């Protein structure tokens, strides 16, 4: 599209070696390892800095000097920070700007024939390498009241160190999939404040995961692996895999999985047959991509 609709801009982009020319930033209290945008808010796990929600309502407003803020006016009027020892990742059940409390009343559901939101939709789920799973209610950010934007811990869960070293979390339905150094841990969050361990798939140095339909695609020390989670309480690790030297985070879109492969660049993997994944291409942009950490597919 850019090449044919905006040839001048496209040429400038190529002349810059495909690097974007404009960005906006905000300092954090630690390395950002996971983030998710929902509505006007950016949810971030930032290591020793814990978990924080940034206000990005003015990200495209040229008249505002600071496009990303921790509080629009003063920390006294808003504090969307959860302190933790080493927040490694976070996840929301959806990135749509929902307001779960709005359809809790019987009249609303009868009039609009709406089903109530699952309880998990009230919360953000945070993994911490030392504290395990942290849960916080984020409804205050969508209730229309700008004076009550304060977050607190609703629950902390790490029985017998089950989630020690946790580094990534993926949500799907009533289940959370947590990557740890010793395996992929599956947690039932049907009652978000009372998580239940349902299964662990032993694996070595699990880095991240991505869910699509009946399969969970996982990166570990060996490369890309696939787990059949048709029944999440009885996961089945598939024999087939795609070896990669340093597989990191990934994104699955339809019949392809895109894996950040560190020094190998971007690994594009054909997963049309999920139980038989095969490497389609390693893309390095002519050697420029030699430390790829993460990947996201921009889709509408």
XYZ file of C-alpha atoms in Angstrom:
300
model
C 0.000 0.000 0.000
C 2.709 2.492 0.981
C 4.768 1.709 -2.117
C 1.944 2.537 -4.560
C -0.225 5.033 -2.651
C 2.549 7.146 -1.137
C 5.686 6.553 -3.258
C 7.530 9.609 -1.898
C 7.032 8.595 1.733
C 7.888 5.015 0.852
C 11.195 6.070 -0.720
C 12.111 8.125 2.343
C 11.351 5.124 4.544
C 13.628 2.920 2.438
C 16.367 5.574 2.504
C 16.197 5.463 6.320
C 16.799 1.696 6.130
C 13.172 1.112 7.166
C 13.560 2.757 10.570
C 10.617 4.815 11.815
C 11.398 8.523 12.092
C 9.099 9.519 14.982
C 8.586 8.118 18.455
C 7.424 9.164 21.906
C 8.766 7.700 25.117
C 8.455 7.696 28.877
C 11.072 6.532 31.358
C 10.300 3.358 33.314
C 11.601 1.943 36.576
C 12.909 -1.212 34.914
C 13.131 -3.007 31.563
C 9.765 -3.302 29.827
C 9.141 -6.941 28.981
C 5.397 -7.015 28.242
C 2.898 -4.317 27.383
C -0.670 -4.096 26.114
C -2.685 -1.139 24.900
C -6.387 -0.928 25.759
C -8.352 2.187 24.999
C -6.479 5.196 26.358
C -4.258 3.154 28.671
C -1.021 1.243 28.228
C -0.507 -1.654 30.667
C 3.182 -2.385 31.317
C 5.324 -4.862 33.260
C 8.615 -3.145 34.009
C 10.805 -5.450 36.084
C 11.850 -4.052 39.445
C 9.483 -1.161 38.771
C 6.524 -3.522 39.082
C 3.339 -3.080 37.068
C 2.135 0.315 35.849
C -0.652 1.690 33.677
C 0.233 4.746 31.602
C -2.254 7.288 30.267
C -1.808 7.524 26.476
C -4.931 9.538 25.633
C -2.768 12.257 24.049
C -0.381 10.027 22.128
C -1.513 11.593 18.818
C -2.104 15.109 20.164
C 0.553 17.414 18.730
C -0.417 20.152 21.173
C 0.678 18.144 24.205
C 4.348 18.151 25.201
C 4.275 14.784 26.969
C 2.258 12.203 25.082
C 2.619 9.392 27.690
C 1.992 10.149 31.379
C 1.653 8.254 34.647
C -1.142 10.620 35.753
C -2.840 13.377 33.749
C -2.676 15.923 36.569
C -1.033 14.717 39.771
C -0.020 11.426 41.432
C -2.227 12.521 44.326
C -5.258 12.108 42.080
C -4.201 8.910 40.303
C -1.867 6.021 41.089
C -2.062 3.112 38.683
C 1.049 1.323 39.955
C 1.427 -2.073 41.618
C 4.812 -2.476 43.287
C 6.385 -5.920 42.932
C 9.831 -7.501 43.114
C 10.315 -8.312 39.424
C 7.300 -7.949 37.127
C 8.082 -9.873 33.950
C 4.813 -9.836 32.003
C 1.129 -8.941 32.129
C -2.020 -9.849 30.231
C -5.609 -8.687 29.915
C -8.443 -11.006 28.842
C -9.109 -8.645 25.908
C -7.564 -5.522 24.404
C -11.014 -4.110 23.613
C -12.011 -1.057 25.739
C -14.678 -2.884 27.720
C -16.536 -1.842 30.879
C -17.636 -5.103 32.576
C -19.664 -3.377 35.295
C -22.027 -1.794 32.772
C -23.835 -5.041 31.982
C -24.036 -6.440 35.496
C -27.565 -5.185 36.119
C -30.466 -7.458 35.204
C -32.261 -4.649 33.354
C -29.282 -4.029 31.066
C -28.909 -7.710 30.232
C -32.653 -8.209 29.632
C -32.962 -5.105 27.453
C -29.878 -5.769 25.329
C -29.915 -9.566 25.663
C -26.293 -9.403 26.819
C -24.450 -12.143 28.641
C -22.521 -11.100 31.764
C -18.759 -10.794 31.453
C -16.692 -13.611 32.898
C -15.185 -12.505 36.250
C -11.664 -12.533 34.769
C -12.521 -9.508 32.619
C -12.349 -7.285 35.694
C -8.639 -7.960 36.181
C -5.119 -7.629 34.857
C -2.884 -10.647 35.463
C 0.804 -10.038 36.172
C 3.665 -12.506 36.355
C 6.522 -11.773 38.717
C 9.706 -13.858 38.683
C 9.791 -13.893 42.489
C 6.176 -13.465 43.578
C 4.376 -15.579 40.979
C 0.958 -14.413 39.783
C -0.413 -11.018 40.855
C -4.024 -10.002 40.159
C -5.385 -6.451 40.170
C -8.867 -5.113 39.395
C -8.715 -2.504 36.601
C -12.415 -1.605 36.322
C -11.690 1.810 37.803
C -10.066 2.846 34.521
C -13.280 2.385 32.543
C -15.976 3.556 34.973
C -15.993 7.162 33.709
C -14.826 8.580 37.039
C -11.355 10.209 36.784
C -11.066 10.659 40.565
C -10.802 7.018 41.636
C -7.979 5.741 39.432
C -6.037 3.838 42.082
C -4.933 0.218 41.730
C -4.343 -2.288 44.524
C -3.398 -5.950 44.674
C -6.405 -8.206 44.697
C -4.440 -11.467 44.983
C -0.924 -12.922 44.944
C -0.473 -16.600 44.087
C 2.625 -18.808 43.981
C 2.002 -22.090 45.868
C 5.250 -23.837 46.791
C 7.179 -21.686 44.323
C 5.294 -23.137 41.348
C 5.762 -19.934 39.350
C 9.306 -19.065 40.416
C 11.090 -17.512 37.461
C 7.799 -16.829 35.627
C 8.497 -14.669 32.586
C 5.433 -14.643 30.313
C 1.663 -15.114 30.481
C -1.017 -15.794 27.871
C -4.753 -15.835 28.619
C -7.365 -17.930 26.854
C -10.898 -18.376 28.148
C -10.770 -19.374 31.805
C -7.110 -20.420 31.655
C -3.758 -18.691 32.025
C -0.608 -20.149 30.452
C 2.568 -19.133 32.284
C 6.096 -19.662 30.974
C 8.668 -20.694 33.574
C 12.241 -22.033 33.411
C 11.037 -25.589 34.087
C 7.829 -25.780 32.103
C 4.566 -24.330 30.839
C 2.150 -23.963 33.765
C -1.605 -23.967 33.130
C -3.780 -22.192 35.696
C -7.571 -22.143 36.010
C -8.700 -18.533 36.624
C -12.433 -19.218 36.588
C -12.329 -17.625 40.047
C -9.663 -14.967 39.410
C -8.871 -14.397 43.074
C -8.590 -18.129 43.739
C -6.398 -19.536 40.925
C -6.030 -23.308 40.634
C -3.093 -25.217 39.163
C -4.410 -27.724 36.626
C -1.347 -28.941 34.711
C 2.340 -28.414 33.958
C 4.038 -29.378 30.720
C 7.709 -30.032 31.540
C 9.937 -28.075 29.148
C 13.349 -26.448 29.299
C 13.633 -22.672 29.636
C 10.198 -21.674 28.326
C 10.280 -18.116 26.966
C 6.788 -17.230 25.677
C 3.565 -18.603 24.224
C 0.776 -17.656 21.834
C -2.689 -19.206 21.636
C -4.684 -19.949 18.486
C -7.766 -22.158 18.608
C -6.838 -25.578 20.012
C -3.087 -25.091 20.054
C -0.603 -23.237 22.192
C 2.609 -22.315 20.365
C 5.554 -22.111 22.752
C 9.179 -21.033 22.469
C 11.789 -22.690 24.637
C 15.489 -23.506 24.611
C 15.104 -25.737 21.557
C 12.929 -23.506 19.365
C 9.209 -23.549 18.592
C 7.050 -26.257 20.209
C 3.322 -26.951 19.950
C 0.948 -28.045 22.721
C -2.528 -29.414 22.011
C -4.809 -27.768 24.594
C -8.135 -29.049 23.284
C -8.555 -30.054 26.920
C -6.430 -27.543 28.875
C -6.408 -29.814 31.914
C -4.744 -32.544 29.819
C -2.271 -30.751 27.522
C -0.362 -32.819 24.961
C 3.106 -31.703 23.859
C 3.519 -32.539 20.179
C 6.623 -34.357 18.942
C 7.231 -32.089 15.939
C 9.123 -28.835 16.522
C 11.129 -26.189 14.680
C 14.720 -25.864 15.972
C 15.873 -22.271 16.550
C 19.058 -21.074 18.210
C 17.454 -18.404 20.391
C 13.656 -18.306 20.069
C 12.058 -15.513 22.077
C 8.578 -13.985 21.841
C 6.156 -14.878 19.078
C 2.916 -13.959 17.359
C 0.600 -16.367 15.551
C -1.651 -15.122 12.744
C -3.712 -17.633 10.802
C -1.360 -20.114 9.132
C 1.950 -18.545 10.153
C 3.818 -18.135 13.415
C 6.299 -15.262 13.617
C 9.096 -15.872 16.107
C 11.616 -13.313 17.332
C 14.786 -15.293 16.844
C 17.475 -13.109 18.414
C 20.581 -13.243 16.242
C 18.731 -15.264 13.587
C 16.308 -12.417 12.916
C 12.638 -13.140 12.352
C 11.630 -16.777 11.927
C 8.488 -17.223 9.815
C 7.004 -20.653 10.436
C 4.228 -22.387 8.517
C 1.670 -23.721 11.011
C -1.161 -24.523 8.616
C -0.838 -28.008 10.051
C -0.250 -27.108 13.720
C 1.112 -30.526 14.616
C 3.605 -30.350 11.736
C 5.192 -26.873 11.905
C 7.945 -26.136 9.380
C 10.337 -23.245 8.897
C 9.255 -21.113 5.951
C 11.872 -18.348 6.110
C 14.468 -16.612 8.279
C 14.313 -12.869 7.619
C 17.139 -10.562 8.742
C 16.579 -7.471 6.541
C 19.978 -7.921 5.005
C 21.662 -8.606 8.331
C 20.232 -5.557 10.122
C 17.998 -7.640 12.389
C 20.472 -9.429 14.646
C 18.905 -9.169 18.095
C 15.168 -9.585 17.582
C 13.278 -9.573 20.883
C 9.605 -9.406 19.984
C 7.164 -9.320 17.061
C 3.588 -8.166 16.521
C 1.472 -8.407 13.388
C -0.471 -5.229 12.667
C -3.939 -6.360 11.557
C -7.427 -4.882 11.327
